[in-house]
């Protein structure tokens, strides 16, 4: 079965662990997901089965939007409620101060990812090393905060929404907001609303080719050559410039790469979307 859809990941389940439920529900062994959510986070998680698992790297998944709650006065090495080690009373701030602080983070942001993250360090996940008590050195990353809005401030809880570039760590953003306010802070909730045009809609099957971030090309040669994976001549293409392209036949889609006038297949004979699935 080839299927692309969005699940609403529940709290305190790992993204990978939740795939066991998906496999049983759809009676399939080949399942993959894109965009890992932390165990304490909920919301939009893109899932694919069968051959559609090959398409993750080509999907348009940005910008992403999140709804989060920042708990002021709380310290946690994991920057979320999983590892809280202290809770202190803090003096309330004015709503204007909170809004000004949030808005100050709009734009490009350079920071260190959380030590409790899925980033790999010498072949191991950072969170695995952190839980073993080992020292971790992570490189700084740069993200773009397109929008950040205060939803509600009920001290000590700051509820906000942020639209960000792919790869942004909202836990780190929450910690930086708290640092700017001069207090400890950790996320007490995190919900992903969107990934690009992807959002949860009762696990409705999606046409993946409406969500691809690569241009279409047209092949004017014999369609059977394409479907059988035969060598393709550059002269038969509308676009001949270097790049990765999507091709369509009567029954299938293919992804090809043109490089220095040579055509190679990235993926071939991917079945078209069937709405009944």
JSON list of N, CA and C in Angstrom, two decimals, residues 3-10 18 21-22 25-26 37 42-47 65 67 191-206 211:
[
{"chain": "A", "resi": 3, "resn": "UNK", "atom": "N", "xyz": [0.76, 5.18, 0.63]},
{"chain": "A", "resi": 3, "resn": "UNK", "atom": "CA", "xyz": [-0.14, 6.16, 1.24]},
{"chain": "A", "resi": 3, "resn": "UNK", "atom": "C", "xyz": [0.68, 7.25, 1.93]},
{"chain": "A", "resi": 4, "resn": "UNK", "atom": "N", "xyz": [0.23, 8.51, 1.77]},
{"chain": "A", "resi": 4, "resn": "UNK", "atom": "CA", "xyz": [0.82, 9.65, 2.44]},
{"chain": "A", "resi": 4, "resn": "UNK", "atom": "C", "xyz": [-0.28, 10.32, 3.25]},
{"chain": "A", "resi": 5, "resn": "UNK", "atom": "N", "xyz": [-0.01, 10.60, 4.53]},
{"chain": "A", "resi": 5, "resn": "UNK", "atom": "CA", "xyz": [-1.03, 11.21, 5.38]},
{"chain": "A", "resi": 5, "resn": "UNK", "atom": "C", "xyz": [-0.36, 11.84, 6.61]},
{"chain": "A", "resi": 6, "resn": "UNK", "atom": "N", "xyz": [-1.15, 12.51, 7.41]},
{"chain": "A", "resi": 6, "resn": "UNK", "atom": "CA", "xyz": [-0.65, 13.18, 8.61]},
{"chain": "A", "resi": 6, "resn": "UNK", "atom": "C", "xyz": [-1.34, 12.59, 9.83]},
{"chain": "A", "resi": 7, "resn": "UNK", "atom": "N", "xyz": [-0.55, 12.18, 10.82]},
{"chain": "A", "resi": 7, "resn": "UNK", "atom": "CA", "xyz": [-1.11, 11.71, 12.08]},
{"chain": "A", "resi": 7, "resn": "UNK", "atom": "C", "xyz": [-0.97, 12.81, 13.13]},
{"chain": "A", "resi": 8, "resn": "UNK", "atom": "N", "xyz": [-1.77, 12.71, 14.16]},
{"chain": "A", "resi": 8, "resn": "UNK", "atom": "CA", "xyz": [-1.72, 13.63, 15.29]},
{"chain": "A", "resi": 8, "resn": "UNK", "atom": "C", "xyz": [-1.00, 12.90, 16.42]},
{"chain": "A", "resi": 9, "resn": "UNK", "atom": "N", "xyz": [0.33, 13.04, 16.49]},
{"chain": "A", "resi": 9, "resn": "UNK", "atom": "CA", "xyz": [1.10, 12.27, 17.48]},
{"chain": "A", "resi": 9, "resn": "UNK", "atom": "C", "xyz": [0.68, 12.65, 18.90]},
{"chain": "A", "resi": 10, "resn": "UNK", "atom": "N", "xyz": [0.39, 11.65, 19.73]},
{"chain": "A", "resi": 10, "resn": "UNK", "atom": "CA", "xyz": [0.00, 11.95, 21.11]},
{"chain": "A", "resi": 10, "resn": "UNK", "atom": "C", "xyz": [1.20, 12.26, 22.00]},
{"chain": "A", "resi": 18, "resn": "UNK", "atom": "N", "xyz": [5.59, 5.45, 17.77]},
{"chain": "A", "resi": 18, "resn": "UNK", "atom": "CA", "xyz": [4.20, 5.58, 17.34]},
{"chain": "A", "resi": 18, "resn": "UNK", "atom": "C", "xyz": [3.96, 4.88, 16.01]},
{"chain": "A", "resi": 21, "resn": "UNK", "atom": "N", "xyz": [1.94, 1.60, 16.07]},
{"chain": "A", "resi": 21, "resn": "UNK", "atom": "CA", "xyz": [0.49, 1.76, 16.01]},
{"chain": "A", "resi": 21, "resn": "UNK", "atom": "C", "xyz": [0.04, 1.94, 14.56]},
{"chain": "A", "resi": 22, "resn": "UNK", "atom": "N", "xyz": [0.78, 2.75, 13.80]},
{"chain": "A", "resi": 22, "resn": "UNK", "atom": "CA", "xyz": [0.42, 3.01, 12.39]},
{"chain": "A", "resi": 22, "resn": "UNK", "atom": "C", "xyz": [0.50, 1.72, 11.58]},
{"chain": "A", "resi": 25, "resn": "UNK", "atom": "N", "xyz": [-2.51, -0.42, 12.42]},
{"chain": "A", "resi": 25, "resn": "UNK", "atom": "CA", "xyz": [-3.77, 0.16, 11.96]},
{"chain": "A", "resi": 25, "resn": "UNK", "atom": "C", "xyz": [-3.95, -0.03, 10.46]},
{"chain": "A", "resi": 26, "resn": "UNK", "atom": "N", "xyz": [-2.86, 0.14, 9.69]},
{"chain": "A", "resi": 26, "resn": "UNK", "atom": "CA", "xyz": [-2.96, 0.06, 8.24]},
{"chain": "A", "resi": 26, "resn": "UNK", "atom": "C", "xyz": [-2.45, -1.26, 7.67]},
{"chain": "A", "resi": 37, "resn": "UNK", "atom": "N", "xyz": [9.12, 14.52, 16.19]},
{"chain": "A", "resi": 37, "resn": "UNK", "atom": "CA", "xyz": [8.58, 15.30, 17.30]},
{"chain": "A", "resi": 37, "resn": "UNK", "atom": "C", "xyz": [9.11, 14.72, 18.61]},
{"chain": "A", "resi": 42, "resn": "UNK", "atom": "N", "xyz": [3.20, 17.15, 20.66]},
{"chain": "A", "resi": 42, "resn": "UNK", "atom": "CA", "xyz": [2.06, 16.54, 19.97]},
{"chain": "A", "resi": 42, "resn": "UNK", "atom": "C", "xyz": [1.90, 17.18, 18.59]},
{"chain": "A", "resi": 43, "resn": "UNK", "atom": "N", "xyz": [1.00, 16.59, 17.78]},
{"chain": "A", "resi": 43, "resn": "UNK", "atom": "CA", "xyz": [0.60, 17.27, 16.56]},
{"chain": "A", "resi": 43, "resn": "UNK", "atom": "C", "xyz": [1.05, 16.64, 15.27]},
{"chain": "A", "resi": 44, "resn": "UNK", "atom": "N", "xyz": [1.16, 17.49, 14.26]},
{"chain": "A", "resi": 44, "resn": "UNK", "atom": "CA", "xyz": [1.37, 17.11, 12.86]},
{"chain": "A", "resi": 44, "resn": "UNK", "atom": "C", "xyz": [2.66, 16.31, 12.67]},
{"chain": "A", "resi": 45, "resn": "UNK", "atom": "N", "xyz": [2.50, 15.07, 12.22]},
{"chain": "A", "resi": 45, "resn": "UNK", "atom": "CA", "xyz": [3.63, 14.21, 11.89]},
{"chain": "A", "resi": 45, "resn": "UNK", "atom": "C", "xyz": [3.32, 13.55, 10.55]},
{"chain": "A", "resi": 46, "resn": "UNK", "atom": "N", "xyz": [4.15, 13.84, 9.54]},
{"chain": "A", "resi": 46, "resn": "UNK", "atom": "CA", "xyz": [3.92, 13.31, 8.20]},
{"chain": "A", "resi": 46, "resn": "UNK", "atom": "C", "xyz": [4.37, 11.86, 8.13]},
{"chain": "A", "resi": 47, "resn": "UNK", "atom": "N", "xyz": [3.47, 11.00, 7.65]},
{"chain": "A", "resi": 47, "resn": "UNK", "atom": "CA", "xyz": [3.73, 9.56, 7.59]},
{"chain": "A", "resi": 47, "resn": "UNK", "atom": "C", "xyz": [3.49, 9.07, 6.17]},
{"chain": "A", "resi": 65, "resn": "UNK", "atom": "N", "xyz": [4.68, 25.56, 11.71]},
{"chain": "A", "resi": 65, "resn": "UNK", "atom": "CA", "xyz": [4.08, 26.40, 12.75]},
{"chain": "A", "resi": 65, "resn": "UNK", "atom": "C", "xyz": [3.80, 25.58, 14.00]},
{"chain": "A", "resi": 67, "resn": "UNK", "atom": "N", "xyz": [2.42, 25.75, 18.32]},
{"chain": "A", "resi": 67, "resn": "UNK", "atom": "CA", "xyz": [1.80, 26.42, 19.46]},
{"chain": "A", "resi": 67, "resn": "UNK", "atom": "C", "xyz": [2.46, 25.87, 20.71]},
{"chain": "A", "resi": 191, "resn": "UNK", "atom": "N", "xyz": [2.90, 21.88, 20.47]},
{"chain": "A", "resi": 191, "resn": "UNK", "atom": "CA", "xyz": [2.02, 21.26, 19.48]},
{"chain": "A", "resi": 191, "resn": "UNK", "atom": "C", "xyz": [2.37, 21.79, 18.10]},
{"chain": "A", "resi": 192, "resn": "UNK", "atom": "N", "xyz": [2.68, 20.88, 17.18]},
{"chain": "A", "resi": 192, "resn": "UNK", "atom": "CA", "xyz": [2.97, 21.30, 15.81]},
{"chain": "A", "resi": 192, "resn": "UNK", "atom": "C", "xyz": [1.65, 21.36, 15.03]},
{"chain": "A", "resi": 193, "resn": "UNK", "atom": "N", "xyz": [1.39, 22.52, 14.44]},
{"chain": "A", "resi": 193, "resn": "UNK", "atom": "CA", "xyz": [0.13, 22.74, 13.72]},
{"chain": "A", "resi": 193, "resn": "UNK", "atom": "C", "xyz": [0.26, 22.38, 12.25]},
{"chain": "A", "resi": 194, "resn": "UNK", "atom": "N", "xyz": [1.33, 22.90, 11.62]},
{"chain": "A", "resi": 194, "resn": "UNK", "atom": "CA", "xyz": [1.53, 22.70, 10.19]},
{"chain": "A", "resi": 194, "resn": "UNK", "atom": "C", "xyz": [2.99, 22.38, 9.89]},
{"chain": "A", "resi": 195, "resn": "UNK", "atom": "N", "xyz": [3.18, 21.67, 8.78]},
{"chain": "A", "resi": 195, "resn": "UNK", "atom": "CA", "xyz": [4.49, 21.55, 8.13]},
{"chain": "A", "resi": 195, "resn": "UNK", "atom": "C", "xyz": [4.26, 21.89, 6.68]},
{"chain": "A", "resi": 196, "resn": "UNK", "atom": "N", "xyz": [4.58, 23.12, 6.29]},
{"chain": "A", "resi": 196, "resn": "UNK", "atom": "CA", "xyz": [4.21, 23.57, 4.96]},
{"chain": "A", "resi": 196, "resn": "UNK", "atom": "C", "xyz": [2.70, 23.53, 4.83]},
{"chain": "A", "resi": 197, "resn": "UNK", "atom": "N", "xyz": [2.19, 22.83, 3.82]},
{"chain": "A", "resi": 197, "resn": "UNK", "atom": "CA", "xyz": [0.75, 22.69, 3.63]},
{"chain": "A", "resi": 197, "resn": "UNK", "atom": "C", "xyz": [0.18, 21.47, 4.36]},
{"chain": "A", "resi": 198, "resn": "UNK", "atom": "N", "xyz": [1.04, 20.73, 5.03]},
{"chain": "A", "resi": 198, "resn": "UNK", "atom": "CA", "xyz": [0.59, 19.55, 5.74]},
{"chain": "A", "resi": 198, "resn": "UNK", "atom": "C", "xyz": [-0.02, 19.92, 7.10]},
{"chain": "A", "resi": 199, "resn": "UNK", "atom": "N", "xyz": [-1.18, 19.36, 7.41]},
{"chain": "A", "resi": 199, "resn": "UNK", "atom": "CA", "xyz": [-1.78, 19.51, 8.72]},
{"chain": "A", "resi": 199, "resn": "UNK", "atom": "C", "xyz": [-2.65, 18.29, 8.99]},
{"chain": "A", "resi": 200, "resn": "UNK", "atom": "N", "xyz": [-2.99, 18.05, 10.23]},
{"chain": "A", "resi": 200, "resn": "UNK", "atom": "CA", "xyz": [-3.78, 16.87, 10.57]},
{"chain": "A", "resi": 200, "resn": "UNK", "atom": "C", "xyz": [-5.22, 17.03, 10.08]},
{"chain": "A", "resi": 201, "resn": "UNK", "atom": "N", "xyz": [-5.70, 16.02, 9.36]},
{"chain": "A", "resi": 201, "resn": "UNK", "atom": "CA", "xyz": [-7.07, 16.01, 8.87]},
{"chain": "A", "resi": 201, "resn": "UNK", "atom": "C", "xyz": [-7.60, 14.58, 8.91]},
{"chain": "A", "resi": 202, "resn": "UNK", "atom": "N", "xyz": [-7.64, 14.04, 10.13]},
{"chain": "A", "resi": 202, "resn": "UNK", "atom": "CA", "xyz": [-8.18, 12.69, 10.35]},
{"chain": "A", "resi": 202, "resn": "UNK", "atom": "C", "xyz": [-7.50, 11.62, 9.50]},
{"chain": "A", "resi": 203, "resn": "UNK", "atom": "N", "xyz": [-6.18, 11.80, 9.29]},
{"chain": "A", "resi": 203, "resn": "UNK", "atom": "CA", "xyz": [-5.36, 10.84, 8.55]},
{"chain": "A", "resi": 203, "resn": "UNK", "atom": "C", "xyz": [-5.85, 10.61, 7.12]},
{"chain": "A", "resi": 204, "resn": "UNK", "atom": "N", "xyz": [-6.38, 11.65, 6.54]},
{"chain": "A", "resi": 204, "resn": "UNK", "atom": "CA", "xyz": [-6.84, 11.61, 5.15]},
{"chain": "A", "resi": 204, "resn": "UNK", "atom": "C", "xyz": [-5.67, 11.33, 4.21]},
{"chain": "A", "resi": 205, "resn": "UNK", "atom": "N", "xyz": [-5.89, 10.42, 3.25]},
{"chain": "A", "resi": 205, "resn": "UNK", "atom": "CA", "xyz": [-4.85, 10.11, 2.26]},
{"chain": "A", "resi": 205, "resn": "UNK", "atom": "C", "xyz": [-4.63, 11.31, 1.35]},
{"chain": "A", "resi": 206, "resn": "UNK", "atom": "N", "xyz": [-3.35, 11.64, 1.11]},
{"chain": "A", "resi": 206, "resn": "UNK", "atom": "CA", "xyz": [-2.98, 12.82, 0.34]},
{"chain": "A", "resi": 206, "resn": "UNK", "atom": "C", "xyz": [-2.29, 12.42, -0.96]},
{"chain": "A", "resi": 211, "resn": "UNK", "atom": "N", "xyz": [2.45, 17.99, -3.19]},
{"chain": "A", "resi": 211, "resn": "UNK", "atom": "CA", "xyz": [3.25, 18.51, -2.09]},
{"chain": "A", "resi": 211, "resn": "UNK", "atom": "C", "xyz": [4.75, 18.45, -2.36]}
]
